[in-house]
mmCIF file of C-alpha atoms and ligand atoms in Angstrom:
data_model
loop_
_atom_site.group_PDB
_atom_site.id
_atom_site.type_symbol
_atom_site.label_atom_id
_atom_site.label_comp_id
_atom_site.label_asym_id
_atom_site.label_seq_id
_atom_site.Cartn_x
_atom_site.Cartn_y
_atom_site.Cartn_z
ATOM 1 C CA MET X 1 29.386 -50.697 30.355
ATOM 2 C CA ASP X 2 28.454 -54.398 29.405
ATOM 3 C CA TYR X 3 32.762 -55.493 29.425
ATOM 4 C CA GLY X 4 31.277 -58.598 28.351
ATOM 5 C CA ALA X 5 29.724 -57.392 25.117
ATOM 6 C CA PRO X 6 31.664 -58.415 21.911
ATOM 7 C CA LEU X 7 33.428 -55.893 19.796
ATOM 8 C CA ARG X 8 31.384 -55.677 17.516
ATOM 9 C CA ASP X 9 28.468 -54.096 19.505
ATOM 10 C CA TYR X 10 30.895 -52.018 20.778
ATOM 11 C CA TRP X 11 31.778 -50.189 18.273
ATOM 12 C CA ILE X 12 28.276 -49.699 16.733
ATOM 13 C CA SER X 13 27.521 -48.109 19.793
ATOM 14 C CA ARG X 14 30.608 -46.247 19.268
ATOM 15 C CA ALA X 15 29.591 -44.742 15.676
ATOM 16 C CA ALA X 16 26.336 -43.933 16.961
ATOM 17 C CA LYS X 17 27.265 -42.194 19.507
ATOM 18 C CA HIS X 18 29.874 -40.133 17.297
ATOM 19 C CA THR X 19 27.292 -39.066 14.578
ATOM 20 C CA ASP X 20 25.435 -37.600 17.225
ATOM 21 C CA ASP X 21 27.666 -35.381 19.139
ATOM 22 C CA SER X 22 28.596 -31.889 18.771
ATOM 23 C CA TYR X 23 31.468 -29.332 19.937
ATOM 24 C CA ALA X 24 30.261 -26.145 22.096
ATOM 25 C CA GLY X 25 27.191 -26.428 20.442
ATOM 26 C CA VAL X 26 27.449 -27.279 17.177
ATOM 27 C CA PRO X 27 27.081 -30.916 15.720
ATOM 28 C CA GLN X 28 30.482 -32.445 14.916
ATOM 29 C CA SER X 29 30.818 -36.006 13.130
ATOM 30 C CA LYS X 30 34.707 -37.152 15.667
ATOM 31 C CA PHE X 31 35.739 -39.842 17.731
ATOM 32 C CA PRO X 32 37.131 -38.871 21.075
ATOM 33 C CA GLU X 33 40.506 -40.955 19.720
ATOM 34 C CA ASP X 34 40.661 -39.240 16.728
ATOM 35 C CA LEU X 35 40.441 -35.749 18.079
ATOM 36 C CA ARG X 36 43.529 -36.532 20.454
ATOM 37 C CA VAL X 37 45.365 -37.505 17.632
ATOM 38 C CA TYR X 38 44.800 -34.698 15.509
ATOM 39 C CA GLU X 39 45.943 -32.632 18.807
ATOM 40 C CA HIS X 40 49.082 -34.723 18.592
ATOM 41 C CA LEU X 41 49.371 -34.318 14.695
ATOM 42 C CA ILE X 42 48.949 -30.228 14.726
ATOM 43 C CA TRP X 43 51.249 -29.827 17.763
ATOM 44 C CA CYS X 44 54.278 -32.020 15.993
ATOM 45 C CA SER X 45 53.917 -30.761 12.563
ATOM 46 C CA ARG X 46 53.312 -27.260 13.760
ATOM 47 C CA ALA X 47 50.053 -26.785 11.774
ATOM 48 C CA ASP X 48 48.528 -23.140 11.465
ATOM 49 C CA ALA X 49 45.711 -23.881 8.809
ATOM 50 C CA VAL X 50 43.292 -26.515 8.813
ATOM 51 C CA ILE X 51 41.895 -27.639 5.160
ATOM 52 C CA GLU X 52 38.871 -29.275 5.611
ATOM 53 C CA LEU X 53 37.249 -31.297 2.862
ATOM 54 C CA GLY X 54 33.686 -31.789 4.437
ATOM 55 C CA THR X 55 32.215 -29.608 6.284
ATOM 56 C CA HIS X 56 28.484 -30.655 7.468
ATOM 57 C CA ARG X 57 27.425 -28.858 10.149
ATOM 58 C CA GLY X 58 30.324 -27.220 11.080
ATOM 59 C CA GLY X 59 31.385 -28.016 14.399
ATOM 60 C CA SER X 60 34.640 -30.105 13.486
ATOM 61 C CA ALA X 61 35.692 -26.347 11.916
ATOM 62 C CA LEU X 62 35.228 -25.250 14.979
ATOM 63 C CA TRP X 63 37.222 -27.321 16.685
ATOM 64 C CA PHE X 64 40.419 -27.608 14.381
ATOM 65 C CA ARG X 65 40.249 -23.556 14.539
ATOM 66 C CA ASP X 66 40.050 -23.347 18.524
ATOM 67 C CA ARG X 67 42.899 -25.875 18.684
ATOM 68 C CA LEU X 68 44.931 -24.059 16.166
ATOM 69 C CA ALA X 69 44.900 -20.898 18.565
ATOM 70 C CA SER X 70 45.728 -23.330 21.703
ATOM 71 C CA LEU X 71 48.483 -24.934 20.826
ATOM 72 C CA GLY X 72 49.437 -22.222 18.451
ATOM 73 C CA LYS X 73 50.210 -19.983 21.390
ATOM 74 C CA TYR X 74 53.018 -22.787 22.149
ATOM 75 C CA TRP X 75 55.186 -21.927 19.499
ATOM 76 C CA SER X 76 54.031 -17.911 18.739
ATOM 77 C CA ALA X 77 52.353 -18.900 15.528
ATOM 78 C CA PRO X 78 49.973 -16.334 13.172
ATOM 79 C CA PRO X 79 46.664 -16.744 13.580
ATOM 80 C CA PRO X 80 44.513 -19.691 13.211
ATOM 81 C CA SER X 81 43.278 -19.912 9.879
ATOM 82 C CA VAL X 82 40.650 -22.697 8.891
ATOM 83 C CA ILE X 83 39.402 -23.307 5.535
ATOM 84 C CA SER X 84 36.671 -25.969 5.063
ATOM 85 C CA VAL X 85 35.081 -27.240 1.951
ATOM 86 C CA ASP X 86 31.223 -28.518 1.603
ATOM 87 C CA LEU X 87 28.468 -28.461 -1.365
ATOM 88 C CA ASP X 88 26.410 -26.926 0.666
ATOM 89 C CA THR X 89 27.880 -24.393 3.289
ATOM 90 C CA ALA X 90 25.004 -22.944 4.943
ATOM 91 C CA PRO X 91 23.853 -25.447 7.582
ATOM 92 C CA ALA X 92 27.352 -25.020 8.729
ATOM 93 C CA SER X 93 27.166 -20.695 8.503
ATOM 94 C CA GLU X 94 23.882 -20.995 10.772
ATOM 95 C CA ARG X 95 25.237 -23.148 13.448
ATOM 96 C CA LEU X 96 28.317 -21.187 13.858
ATOM 97 C CA ASP X 97 26.791 -18.184 13.613
ATOM 98 C CA ALA X 98 24.943 -19.045 17.294
ATOM 99 C CA THR X 99 28.266 -20.045 19.195
ATOM 100 C CA ASP X 100 30.596 -17.581 17.937
ATOM 101 C CA PRO X 101 29.552 -14.489 16.028
ATOM 102 C CA ALA X 102 33.316 -13.717 14.464
ATOM 103 C CA TRP X 103 33.814 -16.927 13.461
ATOM 104 C CA SER X 104 34.301 -15.862 10.046
ATOM 105 C CA GLU X 105 37.600 -14.150 11.012
ATOM 106 C CA SER X 106 39.537 -17.186 11.325
ATOM 107 C CA ILE X 107 37.157 -19.908 9.462
ATOM 108 C CA THR X 108 36.184 -20.036 5.435
ATOM 109 C CA LEU X 109 33.635 -22.026 4.322
ATOM 110 C CA VAL X 110 33.924 -22.555 0.627
ATOM 111 C CA ARG X 111 31.009 -23.737 -1.066
ATOM 112 C CA GLY X 112 32.617 -26.226 -3.784
ATOM 113 C CA ASP X 113 33.033 -29.796 -4.642
ATOM 114 C CA VAL X 114 35.750 -31.625 -4.389
ATOM 115 C CA LEU X 115 35.576 -32.940 -7.495
ATOM 116 C CA ASP X 116 36.007 -29.952 -9.177
ATOM 117 C CA PRO X 117 40.174 -29.292 -10.353
ATOM 118 C CA ASP X 118 39.961 -25.461 -10.016
ATOM 119 C CA LEU X 119 38.775 -26.139 -5.946
ATOM 120 C CA PRO X 120 42.325 -26.581 -4.922
ATOM 121 C CA ARG X 121 43.123 -23.121 -6.511
ATOM 122 C CA GLN X 122 39.937 -21.387 -5.171
ATOM 123 C CA VAL X 123 41.618 -22.889 -1.545
ATOM 124 C CA ALA X 124 44.922 -21.961 -1.916
ATOM 125 C CA SER X 125 43.219 -18.252 -2.531
ATOM 126 C CA PHE X 126 41.852 -18.484 1.333
ATOM 127 C CA LEU X 127 45.663 -19.376 2.617
ATOM 128 C CA ARG X 128 48.735 -17.227 3.775
ATOM 129 C CA PRO X 129 51.754 -18.378 1.249
ATOM 130 C CA ASP X 130 53.440 -19.714 3.866
ATOM 131 C CA ALA X 131 50.929 -21.542 5.578
ATOM 132 C CA ARG X 132 51.512 -24.944 7.195
ATOM 133 C CA CYS X 133 48.370 -27.162 6.829
ATOM 134 C CA LEU X 134 46.935 -30.117 8.002
ATOM 135 C CA VAL X 135 44.435 -31.792 5.280
ATOM 136 C CA VAL X 136 41.496 -33.608 6.080
ATOM 137 C CA GLU X 137 39.393 -35.153 3.909
ATOM 138 C CA ASP X 138 36.818 -35.687 5.035
ATOM 139 C CA ALA X 139 33.789 -35.516 2.456
ATOM 140 C CA ALA X 140 31.614 -38.763 0.962
ATOM 141 C CA HIS X 141 33.765 -41.561 0.884
ATOM 142 C CA VAL X 142 34.135 -43.270 -2.309
ATOM 143 C CA TYR X 143 36.967 -43.363 -4.224
ATOM 144 C CA GLU X 144 36.366 -40.685 -6.632
ATOM 145 C CA THR X 145 36.303 -37.800 -4.165
ATOM 146 C CA THR X 146 38.792 -39.537 -1.878
ATOM 147 C CA TRP X 147 41.263 -39.577 -5.477
ATOM 148 C CA ALA X 148 40.041 -36.303 -6.060
ATOM 149 C CA ALA X 149 41.248 -34.969 -2.516
ATOM 150 C CA LEU X 150 44.395 -36.736 -2.377
ATOM 151 C CA VAL X 151 45.410 -35.516 -6.108
ATOM 152 C CA GLY X 152 44.627 -32.013 -5.351
ATOM 153 C CA PHE X 153 45.612 -31.084 -2.285
ATOM 154 C CA ALA X 154 48.733 -33.633 -1.432
ATOM 155 C CA GLY X 155 50.195 -30.823 -2.480
ATOM 156 C CA PHE X 156 48.932 -28.445 0.209
ATOM 157 C CA VAL X 157 51.093 -30.047 3.071
ATOM 158 C CA GLU X 158 54.987 -29.620 3.715
ATOM 159 C CA PRO X 159 57.414 -32.461 4.836
ATOM 160 C CA ALA X 160 56.799 -33.631 7.649
ATOM 161 C CA GLY X 161 53.290 -32.484 7.637
ATOM 162 C CA PHE X 162 49.983 -34.773 7.507
ATOM 163 C CA LEU X 163 46.682 -35.691 5.335
ATOM 164 C CA VAL X 164 44.626 -37.584 6.965
ATOM 165 C CA VAL X 165 41.794 -39.220 5.231
ATOM 166 C CA GLU X 166 38.914 -39.721 7.300
ATOM 167 C CA ASP X 167 36.698 -42.851 7.570
ATOM 168 C CA GLY X 168 38.346 -46.283 5.446
ATOM 169 C CA CYS X 169 36.279 -48.095 8.038
ATOM 170 C CA VAL X 170 33.821 -47.842 5.601
ATOM 171 C CA ASP X 171 35.791 -50.449 4.004
ATOM 172 C CA ILE X 172 36.198 -52.725 6.563
ATOM 173 C CA GLU X 173 33.499 -55.800 6.645
ATOM 174 C CA GLU X 174 33.480 -55.844 10.277
ATOM 175 C CA LEU X 175 33.278 -52.308 10.571
ATOM 176 C CA ARG X 176 30.158 -51.133 8.100
ATOM 177 C CA LEU X 177 27.174 -50.634 10.352
ATOM 178 C CA SER X 178 24.858 -50.652 7.273
ATOM 179 C CA ASP X 179 24.490 -52.072 3.232
ATOM 180 C CA ASP X 180 24.400 -48.126 2.454
ATOM 181 C CA TRP X 181 27.063 -47.241 3.468
ATOM 182 C CA PRO X 182 29.765 -45.790 1.307
ATOM 183 C CA ARG X 183 32.543 -47.515 0.252
ATOM 184 C CA GLY X 184 36.318 -46.832 -1.742
ATOM 185 C CA VAL X 185 38.479 -44.987 0.733
ATOM 186 C CA LEU X 186 41.012 -47.704 1.282
ATOM 187 C CA PRO X 187 41.236 -48.866 -2.355
ATOM 188 C CA ALA X 188 41.706 -44.771 -3.510
ATOM 189 C CA ILE X 189 44.469 -44.415 -0.704
ATOM 190 C CA ARG X 190 46.300 -47.366 -1.936
ATOM 191 C CA ASP X 191 46.525 -46.729 -5.713
ATOM 192 C CA TRP X 192 47.315 -43.348 -5.131
ATOM 193 C CA LEU X 193 49.770 -44.148 -2.767
ATOM 194 C CA GLY X 194 51.060 -46.501 -5.578
ATOM 195 C CA GLY X 195 51.767 -43.775 -7.694
ATOM 196 C CA PRO X 196 54.195 -41.222 -8.393
ATOM 197 C CA ALA X 197 52.927 -38.772 -5.775
ATOM 198 C CA GLY X 198 52.287 -41.353 -3.454
ATOM 199 C CA LYS X 199 55.487 -42.205 -3.035
ATOM 200 C CA GLU X 200 56.398 -38.483 -0.702
ATOM 201 C CA TRP X 201 53.716 -40.102 1.287
ATOM 202 C CA ILE X 202 53.592 -43.103 4.805
ATOM 203 C CA VAL X 203 50.874 -44.525 6.038
ATOM 204 C CA ARG X 204 52.087 -43.906 9.928
ATOM 205 C CA GLU X 205 49.109 -46.828 11.308
ATOM 206 C CA ASP X 206 51.582 -45.872 14.962
ATOM 207 C CA LEU X 207 49.138 -42.621 15.342
ATOM 208 C CA GLN X 208 45.984 -45.122 15.537
ATOM 209 C CA LEU X 209 46.789 -44.282 19.313
ATOM 210 C CA TYR X 210 43.762 -45.748 21.518
ATOM 211 C CA GLY X 211 42.685 -48.668 19.686
ATOM 212 C CA VAL X 212 39.773 -47.534 18.271
ATOM 213 C CA THR X 213 39.512 -44.949 15.245
ATOM 214 C CA CYS X 214 37.179 -43.871 12.122
ATOM 215 C CA HIS X 215 40.463 -43.519 10.130
ATOM 216 C CA PRO X 216 42.749 -47.054 9.756
ATOM 217 C CA GLY X 217 45.234 -46.550 7.687
ATOM 218 C CA GLY X 218 44.094 -42.575 6.766
ATOM 219 C CA TYR X 219 47.314 -41.103 8.330
ATOM 220 C CA LEU X 220 49.134 -40.107 6.102
ATOM 221 C CA GLN X 221 52.977 -38.236 6.589
ATOM 222 C CA ARG X 222 54.512 -36.442 4.058
ATOM 223 C CA ARG X 223 57.824 -37.849 4.230
ATOM 224 C CA VAL X 224 60.702 -35.297 4.790
ATOM 225 C CA ARG X 225 63.036 -35.097 1.633
ATOM 226 C CA ASP X 226 66.675 -37.000 2.690
ATOM 227 C CA THR X 227 68.644 -33.798 1.310
ATOM 228 C CA ARG X 228 72.204 -35.931 1.492
HETATM 229 C C1 SAM T 301 30.624 -37.073 7.530
HETATM 230 S S1 SAM T 301 29.990 -35.475 7.112
HETATM 231 C C2 SAM T 301 31.587 -33.920 7.363
HETATM 232 C C3 SAM T 301 31.409 -34.246 9.123
HETATM 233 C C4 SAM T 301 32.479 -33.130 9.364
HETATM 234 N N1 SAM T 301 33.757 -32.606 8.803
HETATM 235 C C5 SAM T 301 32.300 -33.474 10.866
HETATM 236 O O1 SAM T 301 33.424 -33.635 11.408
HETATM 237 O O2 SAM T 301 31.702 -33.129 11.450
HETATM 238 C C6 SAM T 301 30.168 -35.044 5.202
HETATM 239 C C7 SAM T 301 30.461 -33.720 4.134
HETATM 240 O O3 SAM T 301 30.778 -33.634 3.486
HETATM 241 C C8 SAM T 301 29.806 -32.922 1.927
HETATM 242 N N2 SAM T 301 30.469 -33.713 0.690
HETATM 243 C C9 SAM T 301 30.020 -35.047 0.279
HETATM 244 N N3 SAM T 301 30.304 -34.717 -0.845
HETATM 245 C C10 SAM T 301 31.197 -33.754 -1.257
HETATM 246 C C11 SAM T 301 31.933 -33.303 -2.438
HETATM 247 N N4 SAM T 301 31.998 -34.081 -3.209
HETATM 248 N N5 SAM T 301 31.986 -32.237 -2.298
HETATM 249 C C12 SAM T 301 32.439 -31.791 -0.922
HETATM 250 N N6 SAM T 301 31.613 -31.850 -0.427
HETATM 251 C C13 SAM T 301 31.048 -33.424 -0.102
HETATM 252 C C14 SAM T 301 28.721 -33.640 2.462
HETATM 253 O O4 SAM T 301 28.019 -32.407 2.059
HETATM 254 C C15 SAM T 301 28.887 -33.485 4.236
HETATM 255 O O5 SAM T 301 28.487 -32.463 4.478
#
């Protein structure tokens, strides 16, 4: 490694690598630093379910399932449950079959559109009523899908739980790798936080623990209700 290389070169190489990575043989696109933060979020919120918007090829759904299963042993959590939504779930089911033939016992792939106002109802039908959800928004990274995810899925998170809006890096000029990257994640978060539902949430920039993240401004925590 060239420690004298400019920081942007480092970012470019890391961003390129993360789209060419895998977990247990299944393609997955996440920085290790962000995965490590997710472990902290699962641990401190005692999440036992993940709602993932944007499955792609399934590696992240498998990773979340395995982390819920491993960490949940320490507090006797119920069996892990991952509900993962994509416009097309076939690429993920093929790859999951190859790694874990029993994946469908704990991972539910939902073919659907984040923009569909009925999607939250469909997702809810796959969850235990008492599920403690971590919500991960990793779909199209444009304003409309980010907004729809926040409106439709924030309510699944308990007080003190987390909703992570991924890839706010698309809205930071220095972090954009190409002109065809989408835009609109950070404006959607800002607008939603400024509305009535957003008042219940805080941005946890302190959880960008490792200096590099694809999700600047995206680690959102639901406030604990003041019962005084
Ligand atoms: C960045 S990839 C997800 C990567 C995956 N979560 C991972 O970490 O490996 C984004 C996915 O979102 C899906 N997507 C895009 N727009 C969507 C929408 N409106 N509703 C549901 N899924 C969408 C795409 O089909 C694509 O598979």
